[in-house]
Amino acid sequence: MAPGNRTQVTEFILMGISDLAELQIPLFCVFLVIYGLTLAGNLGIVILTSVDSQLQTPMYFFLKHLAIINLGNSSVIAPKMLVNFLVTKKTISYYACAAQLGGFLVFIVAEIFLLAAMAYDRYVAVCSPLLYLVVVCPRICLLLVALIYVYSLTTALTVSSCVFSVSFCSSNVIDHFYCDNVPLLALSCSDTYIPEIAVFTFSGTNLFFSMIIVLTSYFNIILAILRIRSSEGRQKAFSTCASHMLAVTVFYGTLLFMYLQPRTNHSLDTDKMASVFYTLVIPMLNPLIYSLRNKDVKDVLKRFLDNPCQSFRLMQI
């Protein structure tokens, strides 16, 4: 962007979740607890899937990266949000805002496609168990995760560049608790047609293709489970993907609620609540979903707590 076209705005003001002074401290306490649980739960998943050989499988490899993505997503948003609850001037610099938007896009796009990769992993495990270690081998897992990170970074750079190519020369007040593309484009005093097309195209395409992978995978998984004659066999097959099905339902349900609601009922307040859910609450819930419903994770956690020093020595070996 040429210097003459640069925005006159050097900082933005984040309105936050609520502008009521009496709610700032209670909200700070609530979200501090949420962020603390998110850090503890996801770091725990990363450590457990790294130190124990029982969790060195493709499913837990993807779970470890989901935890890393959840850590990144919440850490891009929560620290600045928590600080703003305690200060009067809730500002963020122009470049910090651009970095926050880019970071958010990296992690949200990565989560969308990692959940799709995890659905495919469960599909192969249930529908083609004899070929599982061949189809979902470590090399394929690494390649999938690498492609997801590269694509999410490319998407984030493209969309954030489009959003910040517009001029902000009137208001600098963002009616949100972080720098998101919709409230940012609402502040523009220049043509937003191309940025809006970019945001709509990438959002719609990413959501559509990832959901196709997830729905196709689970449609075939359900058919395969229904063909199992014994109830014990059906229960065992279902238990291998129950946690992921729950996580996917919560995540995509929130996104669909946000994007498919009628325009007449659409508001920034609704967007804020949905954003709180998929940027802060879901990253906190995922470790609970995967640990509370997963016997392997609970067993490894018990062994780790009994002898953490030995577990770390095994990780170094």
XYZ file of C-alpha atoms in Angstrom:
317
model
C 0.000 0.000 0.000
C 1.450 3.386 -0.965
C 2.293 5.851 1.830
C -0.259 8.358 0.545
C -3.034 5.795 0.892
C -2.158 4.752 4.433
C -4.800 5.100 7.080
C -4.760 8.144 9.334
C -5.681 5.899 12.267
C -2.685 4.828 14.371
C -4.643 2.944 17.027
C -8.064 1.430 17.626
C -10.307 1.387 20.673
C -11.799 -2.009 21.559
C -15.238 -1.627 23.130
C -15.056 -5.102 24.672
C -17.920 -7.355 25.703
C -19.615 -4.740 27.863
C -19.004 -1.048 28.560
C -20.634 -1.193 32.019
C -18.001 -0.243 34.602
C -19.470 -2.489 37.315
C -19.062 -5.582 35.114
C -15.382 -5.143 34.272
C -13.907 -6.843 37.354
C -16.422 -9.746 37.418
C -15.828 -10.332 33.691
C -12.075 -10.163 34.226
C -12.321 -12.879 36.895
C -14.541 -15.102 34.738
C -12.305 -14.907 31.667
C -9.121 -15.209 33.715
C -10.433 -18.541 35.015
C -11.433 -19.609 31.495
C -8.008 -18.702 30.097
C -6.225 -20.394 33.001
C -8.194 -23.604 32.457
C -7.487 -23.378 28.719
C -3.731 -23.099 29.312
C -3.698 -25.907 31.881
C -5.885 -28.281 29.866
C -4.227 -27.837 26.484
C -0.677 -27.820 27.865
C -1.633 -31.009 29.691
C -2.767 -32.615 26.423
C 0.458 -31.563 24.668
C 2.613 -32.960 27.488
C 0.702 -36.226 27.859
C 0.697 -36.959 24.121
C 4.443 -36.274 24.033
C 5.637 -38.259 27.051
C 3.691 -41.528 26.864
C 4.186 -44.182 24.191
C 0.555 -45.287 24.534
C -0.498 -41.967 23.007
C 1.947 -42.052 20.077
C -0.756 -42.796 17.503
C -2.181 -40.696 14.630
C -5.310 -39.832 16.620
C -3.292 -38.380 19.503
C -0.847 -36.716 17.104
C -3.777 -34.735 15.696
C -5.116 -34.139 19.210
C -1.761 -32.662 20.253
C -1.874 -30.208 17.360
C -5.493 -29.355 18.150
C -4.328 -28.456 21.671
C -1.505 -26.321 20.232
C -3.996 -24.529 17.973
C -6.392 -23.974 20.887
C -3.532 -22.510 22.922
C -2.624 -20.192 20.062
C -6.190 -19.123 19.340
C -7.021 -18.211 22.932
C -3.605 -16.600 23.548
C -4.048 -14.274 20.560
C -7.297 -12.970 22.091
C -7.362 -13.434 25.872
C -4.317 -11.478 27.206
C -5.309 -8.187 25.533
C -8.934 -8.793 26.463
C -8.019 -9.316 30.131
C -5.863 -6.180 30.217
C -8.700 -4.118 28.738
C -11.012 -5.134 31.580
C -8.634 -3.364 33.996
C -7.732 -0.199 32.098
C -9.729 2.865 31.181
C -8.157 3.398 27.747
C -8.846 0.181 25.849
C -6.579 0.837 22.884
C -4.633 -1.390 20.519
C -2.138 -0.103 17.976
C -2.795 -0.339 14.241
C -0.102 -2.981 13.687
C -0.980 -4.929 16.838
C -4.583 -5.038 15.597
C -3.432 -6.357 12.217
C -1.259 -8.971 13.959
C -4.163 -10.032 16.197
C -6.501 -10.451 13.218
C -3.837 -12.428 11.334
C -3.119 -14.658 14.332
C -6.803 -15.314 14.930
C -7.314 -16.278 11.268
C -4.292 -18.616 11.296
C -5.585 -20.591 14.247
C -9.303 -20.620 13.403
C -8.658 -21.841 9.834
C -6.152 -24.415 11.125
C -8.729 -25.681 13.638
C -11.404 -26.020 10.954
C -9.229 -28.235 8.767
C -7.566 -30.128 11.621
C -11.011 -31.214 12.827
C -11.672 -32.394 9.261
C -8.382 -34.348 9.266
C -9.337 -35.904 12.617
C -12.719 -36.924 11.171
C -10.947 -38.623 8.266
C -8.628 -40.352 10.745
C -11.651 -41.758 12.621
C -13.259 -42.783 9.317
C -10.225 -44.875 8.352
C -9.966 -46.341 11.875
C -13.596 -47.500 11.903
C -14.216 -48.328 8.227
C -10.776 -49.694 7.209
C -9.048 -50.794 10.426
C -6.700 -53.241 8.665
C -5.341 -50.443 6.461
C -5.254 -47.821 9.220
C -1.505 -47.812 9.877
C -0.821 -47.744 6.137
C -3.276 -44.991 5.154
C -2.699 -42.808 8.235
C 1.033 -43.359 8.658
C 3.294 -40.835 10.471
C 4.496 -39.362 7.174
C 0.920 -38.712 5.993
C 0.036 -37.184 9.377
C 3.011 -34.814 9.223
C 2.167 -33.867 5.650
C -1.484 -33.161 6.491
C -0.610 -30.992 9.485
C 2.085 -29.131 7.525
C -0.371 -28.428 4.682
C -2.982 -27.218 7.182
C -0.531 -24.771 8.777
C 0.732 -23.496 5.412
C -2.791 -23.032 4.060
C -4.046 -21.309 7.227
C -1.043 -18.948 7.191
C -1.647 -18.145 3.510
C -5.338 -17.504 4.168
C -4.578 -15.280 7.169
C -2.044 -13.187 5.237
C -4.390 -12.792 2.267
C -7.529 -11.872 4.232
C -5.824 -9.601 6.788
C -3.965 -7.804 3.978
C -7.269 -7.194 2.187
C -8.946 -5.927 5.367
C -6.094 -3.541 6.190
C -5.824 -2.292 2.611
C -8.851 -0.052 3.251
C -8.637 3.409 4.803
C -9.774 4.097 8.356
C -10.215 7.842 8.539
C -13.402 8.456 10.506
C -13.978 6.345 13.610
C -11.430 4.058 15.280
C -13.835 2.459 17.771
C -14.198 -1.314 17.205
C -17.425 -2.678 18.663
C -15.804 -5.968 19.642
C -13.342 -7.437 22.163
C -10.703 -8.199 19.530
C -9.796 -7.121 15.996
C -12.191 -9.051 13.749
C -12.713 -8.443 10.055
C -16.446 -7.538 10.126
C -16.284 -4.702 12.710
C -13.031 -3.472 11.148
C -14.559 -3.212 7.675
C -17.542 -1.399 9.205
C -15.153 1.435 10.149
C -13.770 1.907 6.647
C -14.320 5.140 4.772
C -13.161 3.608 1.462
C -14.569 0.937 -0.834
C -14.779 -2.436 0.978
C -16.079 -4.516 -1.935
C -12.863 -6.505 -2.545
C -12.104 -7.147 1.178
C -15.703 -8.244 1.772
C -15.540 -10.598 -1.218
C -12.233 -12.018 0.085
C -13.626 -12.545 3.594
C -16.853 -14.113 2.297
C -15.060 -16.351 -0.234
C -12.434 -17.703 2.158
C -14.904 -18.132 5.052
C -17.516 -19.869 2.932
C -15.052 -22.073 1.061
C -13.184 -23.180 4.175
C -16.356 -23.941 6.098
C -17.978 -25.737 3.155
C -15.086 -28.057 2.280
C -14.192 -28.875 5.886
C -17.828 -29.680 6.687
C -18.106 -31.875 3.587
C -15.117 -33.903 4.829
C -16.535 -34.136 8.361
C -20.094 -35.028 7.298
C -18.959 -37.584 4.702
C -16.584 -39.205 7.190
C -19.188 -39.483 9.935
C -21.934 -40.592 7.557
C -19.750 -43.550 6.581
C -18.718 -44.136 10.192
C -22.364 -44.335 11.313
C -23.206 -46.731 8.468
C -20.229 -48.925 9.413
C -21.241 -48.926 13.096
C -24.844 -49.844 12.261
C -23.592 -52.849 10.258
C -21.841 -54.256 13.350
C -24.068 -57.005 14.743
C -22.997 -57.102 18.385
C -23.954 -54.239 20.690
C -20.538 -54.505 22.347
C -18.833 -54.059 18.972
C -21.007 -51.053 18.121
C -20.287 -49.476 21.491
C -16.534 -50.009 21.086
C -16.535 -48.537 17.566
C -18.612 -45.553 18.660
C -16.368 -44.879 21.663
C -13.352 -44.388 19.375
C -14.931 -41.296 17.791
C -17.441 -40.071 20.403
C -15.126 -37.384 21.808
C -14.313 -35.994 18.381
C -17.979 -36.034 17.338
C -18.843 -33.981 20.418
C -16.010 -31.493 19.784
C -16.986 -31.136 16.116
C -20.668 -30.634 16.983
C -19.883 -27.867 19.476
C -17.423 -26.093 17.152
C -19.385 -26.246 13.891
C -22.664 -25.654 15.695
C -21.331 -22.324 16.970
C -20.016 -21.283 13.540
C -23.256 -22.243 11.791
C -25.311 -20.404 14.415
C -23.258 -17.291 13.717
C -23.252 -17.442 9.909
C -26.714 -18.859 9.167
C -28.870 -16.684 11.404
C -31.302 -14.378 9.526
C -29.992 -10.895 8.767
C -33.014 -9.402 10.547
C -31.875 -11.009 13.821
C -28.165 -10.489 13.199
C -26.317 -8.159 15.564
C -22.782 -7.476 16.717
C -23.806 -8.490 20.251
C -24.712 -11.942 18.923
C -21.393 -12.069 17.061
C -19.583 -11.210 20.290
C -21.228 -14.048 22.195
C -20.511 -16.536 19.415
C -16.925 -15.254 19.207
C -16.461 -15.707 22.956
C -17.575 -19.291 22.530
C -15.267 -20.356 19.682
C -12.230 -18.262 20.684
C -12.239 -18.827 24.452
C -14.819 -21.362 25.661
C -14.276 -24.138 23.078
C -10.463 -24.151 23.569
C -11.195 -24.654 27.277
C -13.778 -27.402 26.647
C -11.781 -29.495 24.158
C -9.288 -30.905 26.710
C -12.208 -31.775 29.010
C -14.117 -33.464 26.175
C -11.124 -35.556 25.111
C -9.915 -36.427 28.610
C -13.197 -37.112 30.416
C -14.483 -39.377 27.628
C -11.154 -41.081 26.891
C -9.890 -43.951 29.042
C -6.395 -43.882 27.482
C -5.876 -40.206 28.343
C -7.142 -40.731 31.904
C -4.824 -43.719 32.405
C -1.810 -41.813 31.066
C -2.670 -38.800 33.223
C -2.804 -41.018 36.314
C 0.602 -42.551 35.500
C 2.054 -39.107 34.801
C 0.811 -37.676 38.103
C 2.154 -40.718 39.963
C 5.661 -40.309 38.518
C 6.139 -37.117 36.459
C 9.959 -37.230 36.579
C 10.092 -40.636 34.903
C 7.608 -39.486 32.245
C 9.793 -36.491 31.325
C 12.893 -38.723 31.194
C 11.096 -41.021 28.743
C 10.180 -37.987 26.613
C 13.871 -36.939 26.448
C 14.883 -40.456 25.396
